[in-house]
């Protein structure tokens, strides 16, 4: 069973993820990513989907045209876990590649 991060570890992890906001109500992190167009946005989602399947860890997200809103939390842990931090770093790496 995966555990939620304690406050010290969460604070440390969030400091390394400046593009992400902490949603305290859900103990989740969120990021809005705006792409040039729908194809870029959907291409990003396709890459993340493959990683999510590999990690068995799935984002909550929505897409409107060129915008993707991502929320990461670990349902099994009831809050943020190391898996969310790994996923956020993977997402940042994909976005940073363009
Ligand atoms: C049964 C399966 O392993 C679990 O439901 C996985 C799938 N993907 C998941 N994704 C997320 N974000 N949180 C989870 O707790 C989670 N659990």
PDB file of N, CA and C and ligand atoms in Angstrom:
ATOM      1  N   UNK A   1       0.849  -1.206   0.000  1.00  0.00           N
ATOM      2  CA  UNK A   1       0.000   0.000   0.000  1.00  0.00           C
ATOM      3  C   UNK A   1       0.877   1.246   0.000  1.00  0.00           C
ATOM      4  N   UNK A   2       0.629   2.116  -0.925  1.00  0.00           N
ATOM      5  CA  UNK A   2       1.420   3.350  -1.022  1.00  0.00           C
ATOM      6  C   UNK A   2       0.940   4.374   0.009  1.00  0.00           C
ATOM      7  N   UNK A   3       1.878   5.094   0.598  1.00  0.00           N
ATOM      8  CA  UNK A   3       1.532   6.066   1.642  1.00  0.00           C
ATOM      9  C   UNK A   3       1.644   7.496   1.149  1.00  0.00           C
ATOM     10  N   UNK A   4       0.813   8.351   1.712  1.00  0.00           N
ATOM     11  CA  UNK A   4       0.912   9.783   1.413  1.00  0.00           C
ATOM     12  C   UNK A   4       2.207  10.339   2.015  1.00  0.00           C
ATOM     13  N   UNK A   5       2.745  11.369   1.378  1.00  0.00           N
ATOM     14  CA  UNK A   5       3.958  12.011   1.885  1.00  0.00           C
ATOM     15  C   UNK A   5       3.656  12.729   3.197  1.00  0.00           C
ATOM     16  N   UNK A   6       4.626  12.713   4.110  1.00  0.00           N
ATOM     17  CA  UNK A   6       4.462  13.536   5.310  1.00  0.00           C
ATOM     18  C   UNK A   6       4.762  14.991   4.951  1.00  0.00           C
ATOM     19  N   UNK A   7       4.506  15.870   5.892  1.00  0.00           N
ATOM     20  CA  UNK A   7       4.574  17.300   5.580  1.00  0.00           C
ATOM     21  C   UNK A   7       5.972  17.745   5.158  1.00  0.00           C
ATOM     22  N   UNK A   8       6.977  17.226   5.817  1.00  0.00           N
ATOM     23  CA  UNK A   8       8.362  17.607   5.481  1.00  0.00           C
ATOM     24  C   UNK A   8       8.706  17.176   4.061  1.00  0.00           C
ATOM     25  N   UNK A   9       8.402  15.941   3.732  1.00  0.00           N
ATOM     26  CA  UNK A   9       8.733  15.428   2.394  1.00  0.00           C
ATOM     27  C   UNK A   9       7.914  16.141   1.322  1.00  0.00           C
ATOM     28  N   UNK A  10       6.661  16.442   1.650  1.00  0.00           N
ATOM     29  CA  UNK A  10       5.816  17.135   0.682  1.00  0.00           C
ATOM     30  C   UNK A  10       6.351  18.541   0.404  1.00  0.00           C
ATOM     31  N   UNK A  11       6.720  19.259   1.458  1.00  0.00           N
ATOM     32  CA  UNK A  11       7.255  20.621   1.296  1.00  0.00           C
ATOM     33  C   UNK A  11       8.513  20.590   0.442  1.00  0.00           C
ATOM     34  N   UNK A  12       9.364  19.621   0.713  1.00  0.00           N
ATOM     35  CA  UNK A  12      10.621  19.491  -0.043  1.00  0.00           C
ATOM     36  C   UNK A  12      10.332  19.182  -1.518  1.00  0.00           C
ATOM     37  N   UNK A  13       9.411  18.275  -1.751  1.00  0.00           N
ATOM     38  CA  UNK A  13       9.092  17.882  -3.133  1.00  0.00           C
ATOM     39  C   UNK A  13       8.486  19.054  -3.898  1.00  0.00           C
ATOM     40  N   UNK A  14       7.597  19.787  -3.231  1.00  0.00           N
ATOM     41  CA  UNK A  14       6.926  20.910  -3.914  1.00  0.00           C
ATOM     42  C   UNK A  14       7.912  22.018  -4.262  1.00  0.00           C
ATOM     43  N   UNK A  15       8.928  22.179  -3.450  1.00  0.00           N
ATOM     44  CA  UNK A  15       9.936  23.213  -3.731  1.00  0.00           C
ATOM     45  C   UNK A  15      10.664  22.928  -5.038  1.00  0.00           C
ATOM     46  N   UNK A  16      10.739  21.650  -5.411  1.00  0.00           N
ATOM     47  CA  UNK A  16      11.412  21.253  -6.661  1.00  0.00           C
ATOM     48  C   UNK A  16      10.459  21.231  -7.852  1.00  0.00           C
ATOM     49  N   UNK A  17       9.200  21.597  -7.632  1.00  0.00           N
ATOM     50  CA  UNK A  17       8.208  21.583  -8.719  1.00  0.00           C
ATOM     51  C   UNK A  17       7.537  22.958  -8.833  1.00  0.00           C
ATOM     52  N   UNK A  18       8.291  23.969  -9.250  1.00  0.00           N
ATOM     53  CA  UNK A  18       7.753  25.332  -9.241  1.00  0.00           C
ATOM     54  C   UNK A  18       6.571  25.557 -10.178  1.00  0.00           C
ATOM     55  N   UNK A  19       6.415  24.677 -11.168  1.00  0.00           N
ATOM     56  CA  UNK A  19       5.303  24.856 -12.115  1.00  0.00           C
ATOM     57  C   UNK A  19       3.985  24.327 -11.560  1.00  0.00           C
ATOM     58  N   UNK A  20       4.048  23.691 -10.407  1.00  0.00           N
ATOM     59  CA  UNK A  20       2.860  23.020  -9.864  1.00  0.00           C
ATOM     60  C   UNK A  20       2.330  23.765  -8.647  1.00  0.00           C
ATOM     61  N   UNK A  21       0.994  23.773  -8.517  1.00  0.00           N
ATOM     62  CA  UNK A  21       0.345  24.362  -7.350  1.00  0.00           C
ATOM     63  C   UNK A  21      -0.187  23.245  -6.458  1.00  0.00           C
ATOM     64  N   UNK A  22      -0.157  23.512  -5.164  1.00  0.00           N
ATOM     65  CA  UNK A  22      -0.692  22.529  -4.225  1.00  0.00           C
ATOM     66  C   UNK A  22      -2.157  22.827  -3.960  1.00  0.00           C
ATOM     67  N   UNK A  23      -3.004  21.864  -4.211  1.00  0.00           N
ATOM     68  CA  UNK A  23      -4.428  21.962  -3.890  1.00  0.00           C
ATOM     69  C   UNK A  23      -4.587  21.327  -2.505  1.00  0.00           C
ATOM     70  N   UNK A  24      -4.720  22.179  -1.508  1.00  0.00           N
ATOM     71  CA  UNK A  24      -4.706  21.674  -0.129  1.00  0.00           C
ATOM     72  C   UNK A  24      -5.949  20.856   0.191  1.00  0.00           C
ATOM     73  N   UNK A  25      -7.073  21.237  -0.380  1.00  0.00           N
ATOM     74  CA  UNK A  25      -8.317  20.522  -0.082  1.00  0.00           C
ATOM     75  C   UNK A  25      -8.213  19.054  -0.492  1.00  0.00           C
ATOM     76  N   UNK A  26      -7.542  18.807  -1.615  1.00  0.00           N
ATOM     77  CA  UNK A  26      -7.441  17.427  -2.117  1.00  0.00           C
ATOM     78  C   UNK A  26      -6.118  16.773  -1.773  1.00  0.00           C
ATOM     79  N   UNK A  27      -5.184  17.550  -1.247  1.00  0.00           N
ATOM     80  CA  UNK A  27      -3.775  17.150  -1.162  1.00  0.00           C
ATOM     81  C   UNK A  27      -3.338  16.593  -2.520  1.00  0.00           C
ATOM     82  N   UNK A  28      -3.388  17.507  -3.489  1.00  0.00           N
ATOM     83  CA  UNK A  28      -3.046  17.180  -4.880  1.00  0.00           C
ATOM     84  C   UNK A  28      -2.149  18.288  -5.416  1.00  0.00           C
ATOM     85  N   UNK A  29      -1.515  18.042  -6.541  1.00  0.00           N
ATOM     86  CA  UNK A  29      -0.816  19.119  -7.238  1.00  0.00           C
ATOM     87  C   UNK A  29      -1.456  19.296  -8.607  1.00  0.00           C
ATOM     88  N   UNK A  30      -1.460  20.541  -9.063  1.00  0.00           N
ATOM     89  CA  UNK A  30      -2.114  20.856 -10.330  1.00  0.00           C
ATOM     90  C   UNK A  30      -1.172  21.673 -11.203  1.00  0.00           C
ATOM     91  N   UNK A  31      -1.325  21.485 -12.498  1.00  0.00           N
ATOM     92  CA  UNK A  31      -0.581  22.313 -13.444  1.00  0.00           C
ATOM     93  C   UNK A  31      -1.440  22.509 -14.688  1.00  0.00           C
ATOM     94  N   UNK A  32      -1.483  23.736 -15.165  1.00  0.00           N
ATOM     95  CA  UNK A  32      -2.139  24.042 -16.445  1.00  0.00           C
ATOM     96  C   UNK A  32      -1.045  24.212 -17.492  1.00  0.00           C
ATOM     97  N   UNK A  33      -1.180  23.511 -18.596  1.00  0.00           N
ATOM     98  CA  UNK A  33      -0.199  23.593 -19.676  1.00  0.00           C
ATOM     99  C   UNK A  33      -0.921  24.048 -20.938  1.00  0.00           C
ATOM    100  N   UNK A  34      -0.404  25.102 -21.545  1.00  0.00           N
ATOM    101  CA  UNK A  34      -1.011  25.641 -22.757  1.00  0.00           C
ATOM    102  C   UNK A  34      -0.074  25.373 -23.929  1.00  0.00           C
ATOM    103  N   UNK A  35      -0.595  24.708 -24.931  1.00  0.00           N
ATOM    104  CA  UNK A  35       0.186  24.332 -26.113  1.00  0.00           C
ATOM    105  C   UNK A  35      -0.183  25.234 -27.284  1.00  0.00           C
ATOM    106  N   UNK A  36       0.501  25.026 -28.393  1.00  0.00           N
ATOM    107  CA  UNK A  36       0.238  25.856 -29.570  1.00  0.00           C
ATOM    108  C   UNK A  36      -1.156  25.562 -30.137  1.00  0.00           C
ATOM    109  N   UNK A  37      -1.556  24.322 -30.092  1.00  0.00           N
ATOM    110  CA  UNK A  37      -2.838  23.941 -30.696  1.00  0.00           C
ATOM    111  C   UNK A  37      -3.295  22.597 -30.119  1.00  0.00           C
ATOM    112  N   UNK A  38      -4.403  22.092 -30.608  1.00  0.00           N
ATOM    113  CA  UNK A  38      -4.979  20.847 -30.081  1.00  0.00           C
ATOM    114  C   UNK A  38      -4.066  19.645 -30.319  1.00  0.00           C
ATOM    115  N   UNK A  39      -3.446  19.608 -31.492  1.00  0.00           N
ATOM    116  CA  UNK A  39      -2.595  18.453 -31.817  1.00  0.00           C
ATOM    117  C   UNK A  39      -1.421  18.353 -30.841  1.00  0.00           C
ATOM    118  N   UNK A  40      -0.838  19.499 -30.504  1.00  0.00           N
ATOM    119  CA  UNK A  40       0.266  19.496 -29.523  1.00  0.00           C
ATOM    120  C   UNK A  40      -0.243  19.022 -28.159  1.00  0.00           C
ATOM    121  N   UNK A  41      -1.407  19.513 -27.778  1.00  0.00           N
ATOM    122  CA  UNK A  41      -1.969  19.133 -26.476  1.00  0.00           C
ATOM    123  C   UNK A  41      -2.273  17.637 -26.439  1.00  0.00           C
ATOM    124  N   UNK A  42      -2.864  17.143 -27.504  1.00  0.00           N
ATOM    125  CA  UNK A  42      -3.247  15.731 -27.522  1.00  0.00           C
ATOM    126  C   UNK A  42      -2.020  14.827 -27.627  1.00  0.00           C
ATOM    127  N   UNK A  43      -0.997  15.299 -28.335  1.00  0.00           N
ATOM    128  CA  UNK A  43       0.263  14.550 -28.406  1.00  0.00           C
ATOM    129  C   UNK A  43       0.887  14.412 -27.023  1.00  0.00           C
ATOM    130  N   UNK A  44       0.843  15.489 -26.267  1.00  0.00           N
ATOM    131  CA  UNK A  44       1.333  15.462 -24.887  1.00  0.00           C
ATOM    132  C   UNK A  44       0.539  14.436 -24.069  1.00  0.00           C
ATOM    133  N   UNK A  45      -0.778  14.477 -24.193  1.00  0.00           N
ATOM    134  CA  UNK A  45      -1.614  13.557 -23.410  1.00  0.00           C
ATOM    135  C   UNK A  45      -1.334  12.101 -23.790  1.00  0.00           C
ATOM    136  N   UNK A  46      -1.043  11.880 -25.060  1.00  0.00           N
ATOM    137  CA  UNK A  46      -0.726  10.514 -25.505  1.00  0.00           C
ATOM    138  C   UNK A  46       0.568  10.019 -24.864  1.00  0.00           C
ATOM    139  N   UNK A  47       1.568  10.894 -24.807  1.00  0.00           N
ATOM    140  CA  UNK A  47       2.835  10.503 -24.173  1.00  0.00           C
ATOM    141  C   UNK A  47       2.633  10.222 -22.691  1.00  0.00           C
ATOM    142  N   UNK A  48       1.853  11.085 -22.026  1.00  0.00           N
ATOM    143  CA  UNK A  48       1.622  10.901 -20.589  1.00  0.00           C
ATOM    144  C   UNK A  48       0.801   9.633 -20.341  1.00  0.00           C
ATOM    145  N   UNK A  49      -0.132   9.347 -21.231  1.00  0.00           N
ATOM    146  CA  UNK A  49      -0.963   8.146 -21.064  1.00  0.00           C
ATOM    147  C   UNK A  49      -0.097   6.884 -21.046  1.00  0.00           C
ATOM    148  N   UNK A  50       0.913   6.834 -21.908  1.00  0.00           N
ATOM    149  CA  UNK A  50       1.790   5.659 -21.955  1.00  0.00           C
ATOM    150  C   UNK A  50       2.592   5.524 -20.663  1.00  0.00           C
ATOM    151  N   UNK A  51       3.070   6.659 -20.161  1.00  0.00           N
ATOM    152  CA  UNK A  51       3.817   6.644 -18.893  1.00  0.00           C
ATOM    153  C   UNK A  51       2.888   6.241 -17.746  1.00  0.00           C
ATOM    154  N   UNK A  52       1.667   6.761 -17.766  1.00  0.00           N
ATOM    155  CA  UNK A  52       0.702   6.459 -16.699  1.00  0.00           C
ATOM    156  C   UNK A  52       0.410   4.961 -16.644  1.00  0.00           C
ATOM    157  N   UNK A  53       0.268   4.352 -17.801  1.00  0.00           N
ATOM    158  CA  UNK A  53       0.021   2.917 -17.832  1.00  0.00           C
ATOM    159  C   UNK A  53       1.215   2.143 -17.298  1.00  0.00           C
ATOM    160  N   UNK A  54       2.410   2.591 -17.695  1.00  0.00           N
ATOM    161  CA  UNK A  54       3.638   1.922 -17.232  1.00  0.00           C
ATOM    162  C   UNK A  54       3.771   2.032 -15.716  1.00  0.00           C
ATOM    163  N   UNK A  55       3.420   3.218 -15.183  1.00  0.00           N
ATOM    164  CA  UNK A  55       3.553   3.457 -13.739  1.00  0.00           C
ATOM    165  C   UNK A  55       2.357   2.940 -12.956  1.00  0.00           C
ATOM    166  N   UNK A  56       1.291   2.570 -13.675  1.00  0.00           N
ATOM    167  CA  UNK A  56       0.012   2.264 -13.034  1.00  0.00           C
ATOM    168  C   UNK A  56      -0.405   3.406 -12.111  1.00  0.00           C
ATOM    169  N   UNK A  57      -0.272   4.609 -12.649  1.00  0.00           N
ATOM    170  CA  UNK A  57      -0.617   5.809 -11.894  1.00  0.00           C
ATOM    171  C   UNK A  57      -1.182   6.819 -12.879  1.00  0.00           C
ATOM    172  N   UNK A  58      -2.415   7.249 -12.635  1.00  0.00           N
ATOM    173  CA  UNK A  58      -3.158   7.945 -13.691  1.00  0.00           C
ATOM    174  C   UNK A  58      -3.580   9.341 -13.270  1.00  0.00           C
ATOM    175  N   UNK A  59      -3.331  10.305 -14.123  1.00  0.00           N
ATOM    176  CA  UNK A  59      -3.713  11.679 -13.791  1.00  0.00           C
ATOM    177  C   UNK A  59      -5.214  11.899 -13.892  1.00  0.00           C
ATOM    178  N   UNK A  60      -5.698  12.867 -13.132  1.00  0.00           N
ATOM    179  CA  UNK A  60      -7.014  13.434 -13.403  1.00  0.00           C
ATOM    180  C   UNK A  60      -6.727  14.640 -14.274  1.00  0.00           C
ATOM    181  N   UNK A  61      -7.402  14.731 -15.401  1.00  0.00           N
ATOM    182  CA  UNK A  61      -7.072  15.835 -16.294  1.00  0.00           C
ATOM    183  C   UNK A  61      -8.241  16.172 -17.201  1.00  0.00           C
ATOM    184  N   UNK A  62      -8.151  17.376 -17.773  1.00  0.00           N
ATOM    185  CA  UNK A  62      -9.121  17.756 -18.782  1.00  0.00           C
ATOM    186  C   UNK A  62      -8.408  18.552 -19.858  1.00  0.00           C
ATOM    187  N   UNK A  63      -8.997  18.540 -21.025  1.00  0.00           N
ATOM    188  CA  UNK A  63      -8.412  19.202 -22.188  1.00  0.00           C
ATOM    189  C   UNK A  63      -9.488  20.057 -22.870  1.00  0.00           C
ATOM    190  N   UNK A  64      -9.131  21.278 -23.123  1.00  0.00           N
ATOM    191  CA  UNK A  64      -9.968  22.139 -23.961  1.00  0.00           C
ATOM    192  C   UNK A  64      -9.054  22.742 -25.026  1.00  0.00           C
ATOM    193  N   UNK A  65      -9.251  22.327 -26.276  1.00  0.00           N
ATOM    194  CA  UNK A  65      -8.431  22.796 -27.413  1.00  0.00           C
ATOM    195  C   UNK A  65      -6.930  22.656 -27.114  1.00  0.00           C
ATOM    196  N   UNK A  66      -6.246  23.762 -26.825  1.00  0.00           N
ATOM    197  CA  UNK A  66      -4.781  23.701 -26.664  1.00  0.00           C
ATOM    198  C   UNK A  66      -4.362  23.656 -25.198  1.00  0.00           C
ATOM    199  N   UNK A  67      -5.324  23.492 -24.297  1.00  0.00           N
ATOM    200  CA  UNK A  67      -5.036  23.586 -22.869  1.00  0.00           C
ATOM    201  C   UNK A  67      -5.274  22.234 -22.202  1.00  0.00           C
ATOM    202  N   UNK A  68      -4.340  21.867 -21.325  1.00  0.00           N
ATOM    203  CA  UNK A  68      -4.522  20.640 -20.531  1.00  0.00           C
ATOM    204  C   UNK A  68      -4.366  21.011 -19.057  1.00  0.00           C
ATOM    205  N   UNK A  69      -5.358  20.690 -18.264  1.00  0.00           N
ATOM    206  CA  UNK A  69      -5.296  20.879 -16.812  1.00  0.00           C
ATOM    207  C   UNK A  69      -5.077  19.517 -16.174  1.00  0.00           C
ATOM    208  N   UNK A  70      -3.987  19.417 -15.418  1.00  0.00           N
ATOM    209  CA  UNK A  70      -3.603  18.136 -14.819  1.00  0.00           C
ATOM    210  C   UNK A  70      -3.703  18.243 -13.298  1.00  0.00           C
ATOM    211  N   UNK A  71      -4.278  17.238 -12.686  1.00  0.00           N
ATOM    212  CA  UNK A  71      -4.292  17.135 -11.219  1.00  0.00           C
ATOM    213  C   UNK A  71      -3.730  15.762 -10.863  1.00  0.00           C
ATOM    214  N   UNK A  72      -2.741  15.784  -9.967  1.00  0.00           N
ATOM    215  CA  UNK A  72      -2.121  14.530  -9.533  1.00  0.00           C
ATOM    216  C   UNK A  72      -2.345  14.323  -8.042  1.00  0.00           C
ATOM    217  N   UNK A  73      -2.863  13.183  -7.715  1.00  0.00           N
ATOM    218  CA  UNK A  73      -2.970  12.753  -6.322  1.00  0.00           C
ATOM    219  C   UNK A  73      -3.053  11.232  -6.346  1.00  0.00           C
ATOM    220  N   UNK A  74      -2.842  10.621  -5.203  1.00  0.00           N
ATOM    221  CA  UNK A  74      -2.855   9.153  -5.157  1.00  0.00           C
ATOM    222  C   UNK A  74      -4.107   8.706  -4.422  1.00  0.00           C
ATOM    223  N   UNK A  75      -5.052   8.169  -5.164  1.00  0.00           N
ATOM    224  CA  UNK A  75      -6.347   7.815  -4.579  1.00  0.00           C
ATOM    225  C   UNK A  75      -6.175   6.770  -3.484  1.00  0.00           C
ATOM    226  N   UNK A  76      -5.275   5.816  -3.742  1.00  0.00           N
ATOM    227  CA  UNK A  76      -5.075   4.721  -2.775  1.00  0.00           C
ATOM    228  C   UNK A  76      -4.472   5.224  -1.459  1.00  0.00           C
ATOM    229  N   UNK A  77      -3.805   6.394  -1.508  1.00  0.00           N
ATOM    230  CA  UNK A  77      -3.158   6.929  -0.307  1.00  0.00           C
ATOM    231  C   UNK A  77      -3.958   8.074   0.297  1.00  0.00           C
ATOM    232  N   UNK A  78      -4.964   8.552  -0.412  1.00  0.00           N
ATOM    233  CA  UNK A  78      -5.749   9.685   0.079  1.00  0.00           C
ATOM    234  C   UNK A  78      -4.991  10.991   0.062  1.00  0.00           C
ATOM    235  N   UNK A  79      -4.005  11.100  -0.809  1.00  0.00           N
ATOM    236  CA  UNK A  79      -3.245  12.353  -0.898  1.00  0.00           C
ATOM    237  C   UNK A  79      -2.008  12.174  -1.747  1.00  0.00           C
ATOM    238  N   UNK A  80      -1.130  13.162  -1.679  1.00  0.00           N
ATOM    239  CA  UNK A  80       0.084  13.144  -2.504  1.00  0.00           C
ATOM    240  C   UNK A  80       1.041  12.054  -2.053  1.00  0.00           C
ATOM    241  N   UNK A  81       1.593  11.333  -3.019  1.00  0.00           N
ATOM    242  CA  UNK A  81       2.602  10.325  -2.706  1.00  0.00           C
ATOM    243  C   UNK A  81       3.793  10.522  -3.634  1.00  0.00           C
ATOM    244  N   UNK A  82       4.810   9.723  -3.424  1.00  0.00           N
ATOM    245  CA  UNK A  82       6.010   9.791  -4.263  1.00  0.00           C
ATOM    246  C   UNK A  82       5.662   9.542  -5.732  1.00  0.00           C
ATOM    247  N   UNK A  83       4.622   8.771  -5.984  1.00  0.00           N
ATOM    248  CA  UNK A  83       4.233   8.506  -7.383  1.00  0.00           C
ATOM    249  C   UNK A  83       3.800   9.781  -8.098  1.00  0.00           C
ATOM    250  N   UNK A  84       3.131  10.662  -7.362  1.00  0.00           N
ATOM    251  CA  UNK A  84       2.711  11.929  -7.975  1.00  0.00           C
ATOM    252  C   UNK A  84       3.917  12.797  -8.301  1.00  0.00           C
ATOM    253  N   UNK A  85       4.893  12.765  -7.425  1.00  0.00           N
ATOM    254  CA  UNK A  85       6.101  13.561  -7.660  1.00  0.00           C
ATOM    255  C   UNK A  85       6.834  13.022  -8.885  1.00  0.00           C
ATOM    256  N   UNK A  86       6.943  11.691  -8.989  1.00  0.00           N
ATOM    257  CA  UNK A  86       7.587  11.077 -10.163  1.00  0.00           C
ATOM    258  C   UNK A  86       6.827  11.443 -11.440  1.00  0.00           C
ATOM    259  N   UNK A  87       5.512  11.387 -11.366  1.00  0.00           N
ATOM    260  CA  UNK A  87       4.684  11.714 -12.537  1.00  0.00           C
ATOM    261  C   UNK A  87       4.842  13.185 -12.924  1.00  0.00           C
ATOM    262  N   UNK A  88       4.855  14.065 -11.929  1.00  0.00           N
ATOM    263  CA  UNK A  88       5.020  15.504 -12.211  1.00  0.00           C
ATOM    264  C   UNK A  88       6.366  15.757 -12.882  1.00  0.00           C
ATOM    265  N   UNK A  89       7.397  15.084 -12.423  1.00  0.00           N
ATOM    266  CA  UNK A  89       8.725  15.261 -13.038  1.00  0.00           C
ATOM    267  C   UNK A  89       8.723  14.742 -14.470  1.00  0.00           C
ATOM    268  N   UNK A  90       8.049  13.626 -14.700  1.00  0.00           N
ATOM    269  CA  UNK A  90       7.958  13.080 -16.062  1.00  0.00           C
ATOM    270  C   UNK A  90       7.205  14.049 -16.975  1.00  0.00           C
ATOM    271  N   UNK A  91       6.133  14.642 -16.454  1.00  0.00           N
ATOM    272  CA  UNK A  91       5.353  15.613 -17.242  1.00  0.00           C
ATOM    273  C   UNK A  91       6.198  16.848 -17.536  1.00  0.00           C
ATOM    274  N   UNK A  92       6.898  17.345 -16.531  1.00  0.00           N
ATOM    275  CA  UNK A  92       7.767  18.516 -16.747  1.00  0.00           C
ATOM    276  C   UNK A  92       8.812  18.222 -17.819  1.00  0.00           C
ATOM    277  N   UNK A  93       9.342  17.006 -17.814  1.00  0.00           N
ATOM    278  CA  UNK A  93      10.370  16.639 -18.807  1.00  0.00           C
ATOM    279  C   UNK A  93       9.776  16.643 -20.208  1.00  0.00           C
ATOM    280  N   UNK A  94       8.556  16.150 -20.343  1.00  0.00           N
ATOM    281  CA  UNK A  94       7.913  16.129 -21.672  1.00  0.00           C
ATOM    282  C   UNK A  94       7.629  17.561 -22.138  1.00  0.00           C
ATOM    283  N   UNK A  95       7.088  18.382 -21.258  1.00  0.00           N
ATOM    284  CA  UNK A  95       6.759  19.762 -21.631  1.00  0.00           C
ATOM    285  C   UNK A  95       8.046  20.525 -21.961  1.00  0.00           C
ATOM    286  N   UNK A  96       9.083  20.250 -21.209  1.00  0.00           N
ATOM    287  CA  UNK A  96      10.357  20.965 -21.411  1.00  0.00           C
ATOM    288  C   UNK A  96      11.074  20.611 -22.688  1.00  0.00           C
ATOM    289  N   UNK A  97      10.670  19.486 -23.296  1.00  0.00           N
ATOM    290  CA  UNK A  97      11.357  19.040 -24.521  1.00  0.00           C
ATOM    291  C   UNK A  97      11.055  19.924 -25.722  1.00  0.00           C
ATOM    292  N   UNK A  98       9.896  20.588 -25.709  1.00  0.00           N
ATOM    293  CA  UNK A  98       9.501  21.345 -26.908  1.00  0.00           C
ATOM    294  C   UNK A  98      10.333  22.613 -27.090  1.00  0.00           C
TER     295      UNK A  98
HETATM  296  C1  LIG B   1      -5.852  -1.052  -9.002  1.00  0.00           C
HETATM  297  C2  LIG B   1      -4.872   0.000  -9.482  1.00  0.00           C
HETATM  298  O1  LIG B   1      -3.568  -0.428  -9.246  1.00  0.00           O
HETATM  299  C3  LIG B   1      -5.068   1.290  -8.741  1.00  0.00           C
HETATM  300  O2  LIG B   1      -6.429   1.687  -8.802  1.00  0.00           O
HETATM  301  C4  LIG B   1      -4.158   2.421  -9.201  1.00  0.00           C
HETATM  302  C5  LIG B   1      -4.420   2.867 -10.639  1.00  0.00           C
HETATM  303  N1  LIG B   1      -4.061   4.238 -10.873  1.00  0.00           N
HETATM  304  C6  LIG B   1      -4.016   5.148  -9.887  1.00  0.00           C
HETATM  305  N2  LIG B   1      -3.845   6.428 -10.133  1.00  0.00           N
HETATM  306  C7  LIG B   1      -3.849   7.344  -9.176  1.00  0.00           C
HETATM  307  N3  LIG B   1      -3.681   8.637  -9.480  1.00  0.00           N
HETATM  308  N4  LIG B   1      -3.997   6.988  -7.896  1.00  0.00           N
HETATM  309  C8  LIG B   1      -4.163   5.716  -7.522  1.00  0.00           C
HETATM  310  O3  LIG B   1      -4.302   5.437  -6.334  1.00  0.00           O
HETATM  311  C9  LIG B   1      -4.164   4.730  -8.537  1.00  0.00           C
HETATM  312  N5  LIG B   1      -4.294   3.453  -8.245  1.00  0.00           N
END
